[in-house]
């Protein structure tokens, strides 16, 4: 069927002079909430991925959630740390404003001592390839630490100036020193150093050199006080100034940092500057983000998560640099509510918002606006496609299909009865064929001579009669590398059209959902597609592999998918971006912590430009992701911070063997993932004790009373519930056996036993006959002993309590004596019985509780949760429950800070559980264990049911059986 075109409205194209800019995400990180405005002079990261910060209040260690402050004992708690460095051996060095130099040990900071020490502020710390540590100072020259000795180089040794800012090593092993009078280069000479050369004002744009940095080609970059930046070209042996720095007017540069192909500069008054070393466009400047500013940036580093960190006088700042940016426009055209976005073969970006269709170059220039439908109609453009001629096909929500001639700017409507009011959600094609996905089914367009005219002939065929496509909603259409056409349908699954045949895939074939939102193809030809509420799926032509919550997906409703370089699938959803590494299964998450919360993206509002950057349209605007700058960020790391013995504060991390009675351990650990530390999950296992991994949200684990043996405590962290891709650490240790379990002792004991057996073997028959009588006699004896047992401590405590009450209130004292009398009367009455009714035992318990309540007050609580039927119809050995409560009081601290609660609960038809919280006494009372053992023995006589004791570090529980009334 041939169709004709007509102009739907007067064509309007507006050129806008504003230039769009990509702005990185910045976030102010509060390290110490009690000093939220804390300024930082220096920053470094150690091998464990922990940040070390030199602040105006001293040295800080920061793991993303918790900080530790290290104070210089010689200079006081507020001594300002001006430099910090992690050397190749893992030692953390700190330099101070006073000139003090310290390094971190297990016990804190240790200051360097000796005859030669700085007296002026330390400006930088640096390690060369020989392992020598260098310190530059503001007025005292440079120092270097080698073989546990500190050495000095100053003006007297040939240094250009004693006011030094930074040190750097070139590929020849020479040390470059930046000073107030140019650069001095030192060369190794015997056990010391000599002056190799100098660069002064005749050779440098500026005599004051604030920072030095070596690039990957071995050239030395030089930051200056007033003249920007230059570099010394090693091959040509000359100084070269970048064009953008020739007329530098932005003040002193304090730090130079290379991050892949990015150059970042920290300045004294104008925030940070960014320059793309590959694109070599204009240099960009950032001084604020949101409601905070950062004008003085002293130091810049990056971590393994691909974060950039800025130590500034305004605080600590985290950024993703330019791998995750937001497109900004200071002009009139708003860039929010982006319904669809598309990059053409000429690297032009087309995007649609509530303001119409916009076009601009990928570098943000030449912004133009097109009016496709009358503005008053408020019709959204929801899909775009570039055909082989460079024309842009435009799908609207309810107003049909349009085509834009990108050369002339002419916009024409495609007139077709089925399309004029159609909602076209997706457009794709190949050659002279175009496929449409709409709310009214799928369409195929065949174009005759598309490049020769603004009015080519088009044959349009509606495909909604195909049963595999369903009747109405088609969310997306995608043409893969094999020219197969794929449709994402509503409730009909995934449909493929290939060589005039339709193939349908649904839940019956392995899908988790029959609705498909978005489709992409990876470099191996496998298809990936998203579904509502069921995650995403991979299809290699033979089988489906689904990814949901169990596989680590954060959000199951994914609106857009896009394959990006380095085998990654980018997923867009309302909570942000997730990136799946297809080779490992690891998933990176970027959401609210990156200002990507509630972005409300439309379906398939995603495109990739010619450089590989991914452009994502959202309600908040355009997000740009550069996979080349975010190749493989590390996931969560886990650190074992402390291993301590219960009751001790000393860290045992460096100890690997313990005595048999040093067998209760506390393991403290933490995870590191600066992007969102609250998302870290943990699992632990003590090999030799546990056989399975145990999930926990706590950051410490206690193991009490371990038996002797070999153990390995293992802890791992993950950003999801999937721990197959994780960071882990381990700690091995040994609990030695007691001497009586050592082999030599056992051998000796065996020999003694053998000798004893030989001696008594003659009397074996007599001993065997007497065993049964002895057992019976022993049990009867213990039973009688148990029935007559009274704790003398109870009498002493009761009399002491009575004396105290008499002095305060005689009426209460009389009541107390009566209760005490009742208690002993009942005890004497029942002691000769084997069992008593549970109700009588509870009456004795309440009397005993009353007596103890006068001693401990509200700090002792008794909760009895027993039914009347139980109290009437079941029996227990006399004094058994009272003895358990007495034991709880005996073995636990009872005070205002550590109240004791004892609970009597009915846990079955014929059993009672006595439970109390554990408040371990600082000086535990010696326990003979007779009381509990007597109860156990009494039940052995009375019933076959067993007494069950359960102990953990927080709660002691004992379950005793009840005896049914005869």
PDB file of C-alpha atoms in Angstrom, residues 381-472:
ATOM      1  CA  UNK A 381       7.642  12.134  21.290  1.00  0.00           C
ATOM      2  CA  UNK A 382       8.570   8.670  22.588  1.00  0.00           C
ATOM      3  CA  UNK A 383      10.713   7.016  19.883  1.00  0.00           C
ATOM      4  CA  UNK A 384      13.415   7.980  17.350  1.00  0.00           C
ATOM      5  CA  UNK A 385      15.286   6.158  14.571  1.00  0.00           C
ATOM      6  CA  UNK A 386      17.807   7.151  11.875  1.00  0.00           C
ATOM      7  CA  UNK A 387      17.430   5.415   8.525  1.00  0.00           C
ATOM      8  CA  UNK A 388      20.186   4.668   6.020  1.00  0.00           C
ATOM      9  CA  UNK A 389      19.760   8.095   4.443  1.00  0.00           C
ATOM     10  CA  UNK A 390      20.265   9.965   7.718  1.00  0.00           C
ATOM     11  CA  UNK A 391      16.586  10.895   8.058  1.00  0.00           C
ATOM     12  CA  UNK A 392      15.097  10.829  11.553  1.00  0.00           C
ATOM     13  CA  UNK A 393      11.861   8.914  12.079  1.00  0.00           C
ATOM     14  CA  UNK A 394       9.801  10.259  14.979  1.00  0.00           C
ATOM     15  CA  UNK A 395       7.201   8.249  16.889  1.00  0.00           C
ATOM     16  CA  UNK A 396       4.673  10.107  19.026  1.00  0.00           C
ATOM     17  CA  UNK A 397       2.263   9.190  21.773  1.00  0.00           C
ATOM     18  CA  UNK A 398      -1.096   9.337  20.017  1.00  0.00           C
ATOM     19  CA  UNK A 399      -0.186  11.438  16.948  1.00  0.00           C
ATOM     20  CA  UNK A 400       1.409   8.874  14.672  1.00  0.00           C
ATOM     21  CA  UNK A 401       4.708   8.834  12.756  1.00  0.00           C
ATOM     22  CA  UNK A 402       6.854  11.687  11.353  1.00  0.00           C
ATOM     23  CA  UNK A 403      10.084  11.946   9.382  1.00  0.00           C
ATOM     24  CA  UNK A 404      12.711  14.692   9.739  1.00  0.00           C
ATOM     25  CA  UNK A 405      15.067  15.454   6.871  1.00  0.00           C
ATOM     26  CA  UNK A 406      18.253  16.111   8.827  1.00  0.00           C
ATOM     27  CA  UNK A 407      19.746  18.161   5.946  1.00  0.00           C
ATOM     28  CA  UNK A 408      16.830  20.462   5.167  1.00  0.00           C
ATOM     29  CA  UNK A 409      15.088  20.350   8.537  1.00  0.00           C
ATOM     30  CA  UNK A 410      11.739  19.550   6.844  1.00  0.00           C
ATOM     31  CA  UNK A 411       9.383  17.500   9.025  1.00  0.00           C
ATOM     32  CA  UNK A 412       6.606  15.518   7.337  1.00  0.00           C
ATOM     33  CA  UNK A 413       3.930  13.286   8.722  1.00  0.00           C
ATOM     34  CA  UNK A 414       3.467   9.711   7.488  1.00  0.00           C
ATOM     35  CA  UNK A 415      -0.208   9.567   6.588  1.00  0.00           C
ATOM     36  CA  UNK A 416      -1.798   6.187   7.249  1.00  0.00           C
ATOM     37  CA  UNK A 417      -5.207   5.359   8.646  1.00  0.00           C
ATOM     38  CA  UNK A 418      -3.795   2.868  11.132  1.00  0.00           C
ATOM     39  CA  UNK A 419      -0.943   5.169  12.186  1.00  0.00           C
ATOM     40  CA  UNK A 420      -2.415   8.670  12.298  1.00  0.00           C
ATOM     41  CA  UNK A 421      -3.420   8.382  15.948  1.00  0.00           C
ATOM     42  CA  UNK A 422      -1.031   5.601  16.911  1.00  0.00           C
ATOM     43  CA  UNK A 423       1.279   5.572  19.940  1.00  0.00           C
ATOM     44  CA  UNK A 424       4.618   4.412  18.565  1.00  0.00           C
ATOM     45  CA  UNK A 425       6.818   3.197  21.420  1.00  0.00           C
ATOM     46  CA  UNK A 426       9.784   1.894  19.448  1.00  0.00           C
ATOM     47  CA  UNK A 427      11.296   2.121  15.954  1.00  0.00           C
ATOM     48  CA  UNK A 428      14.093   0.058  14.396  1.00  0.00           C
ATOM     49  CA  UNK A 429      15.062  -1.037  10.941  1.00  0.00           C
ATOM     50  CA  UNK A 430      17.596  -2.248   8.414  1.00  0.00           C
ATOM     51  CA  UNK A 431      18.203  -0.905   4.922  1.00  0.00           C
ATOM     52  CA  UNK A 432      14.932   0.285   3.377  1.00  0.00           C
ATOM     53  CA  UNK A 433      12.794  -1.529   5.976  1.00  0.00           C
ATOM     54  CA  UNK A 434      11.457   0.036   9.167  1.00  0.00           C
ATOM     55  CA  UNK A 435       9.614  -1.749  11.957  1.00  0.00           C
ATOM     56  CA  UNK A 436       7.280  -0.066  14.430  1.00  0.00           C
ATOM     57  CA  UNK A 437       6.148  -1.193  17.896  1.00  0.00           C
ATOM     58  CA  UNK A 438       2.911   0.466  18.959  1.00  0.00           C
ATOM     59  CA  UNK A 439       0.024   0.200  21.374  1.00  0.00           C
ATOM     60  CA  UNK A 440      -1.982  -1.003  18.395  1.00  0.00           C
ATOM     61  CA  UNK A 441       0.288  -3.815  17.263  1.00  0.00           C
ATOM     62  CA  UNK A 442       3.405  -4.041  15.078  1.00  0.00           C
ATOM     63  CA  UNK A 443       3.953  -2.433  11.644  1.00  0.00           C
ATOM     64  CA  UNK A 444       6.366  -3.070   8.799  1.00  0.00           C
ATOM     65  CA  UNK A 445       7.320  -0.212   6.451  1.00  0.00           C
ATOM     66  CA  UNK A 446       8.972  -0.809   3.070  1.00  0.00           C
ATOM     67  CA  UNK A 447      10.432   2.395   1.550  1.00  0.00           C
ATOM     68  CA  UNK A 448      11.049   2.899  -2.172  1.00  0.00           C
ATOM     69  CA  UNK A 449      14.116   5.086  -2.974  1.00  0.00           C
ATOM     70  CA  UNK A 450      14.281   6.619   0.524  1.00  0.00           C
ATOM     71  CA  UNK A 451      17.232   8.906  -0.185  1.00  0.00           C
ATOM     72  CA  UNK A 452      15.978  10.522  -3.388  1.00  0.00           C
ATOM     73  CA  UNK A 453      12.955  12.399  -2.196  1.00  0.00           C
ATOM     74  CA  UNK A 454      11.147  13.914   0.744  1.00  0.00           C
ATOM     75  CA  UNK A 455       8.103  12.016  -0.512  1.00  0.00           C
ATOM     76  CA  UNK A 456       9.180   8.418  -1.134  1.00  0.00           C
ATOM     77  CA  UNK A 457       6.633   5.681  -1.602  1.00  0.00           C
ATOM     78  CA  UNK A 458       6.044   3.572   1.494  1.00  0.00           C
ATOM     79  CA  UNK A 459       4.236   0.277   1.784  1.00  0.00           C
ATOM     80  CA  UNK A 460       2.892  -0.124   5.338  1.00  0.00           C
ATOM     81  CA  UNK A 461       1.701  -3.461   6.651  1.00  0.00           C
ATOM     82  CA  UNK A 462       0.060  -3.994  10.010  1.00  0.00           C
ATOM     83  CA  UNK A 463       1.055  -7.243  11.724  1.00  0.00           C
ATOM     84  CA  UNK A 464      -1.437  -7.338  14.560  1.00  0.00           C
ATOM     85  CA  UNK A 465      -3.221 -10.394  13.122  1.00  0.00           C
ATOM     86  CA  UNK A 466      -0.236 -12.569  13.903  1.00  0.00           C
ATOM     87  CA  UNK A 467      -1.161 -14.676  16.962  1.00  0.00           C
ATOM     88  CA  UNK A 468       2.405 -14.630  18.276  1.00  0.00           C
ATOM     89  CA  UNK A 469       2.306 -10.835  18.650  1.00  0.00           C
ATOM     90  CA  UNK A 470      -0.892 -10.562  20.625  1.00  0.00           C
ATOM     91  CA  UNK A 471      -3.616  -8.068  19.893  1.00  0.00           C
ATOM     92  CA  UNK A 472      -2.335  -4.686  21.023  1.00  0.00           C
TER      93      UNK A 472
END
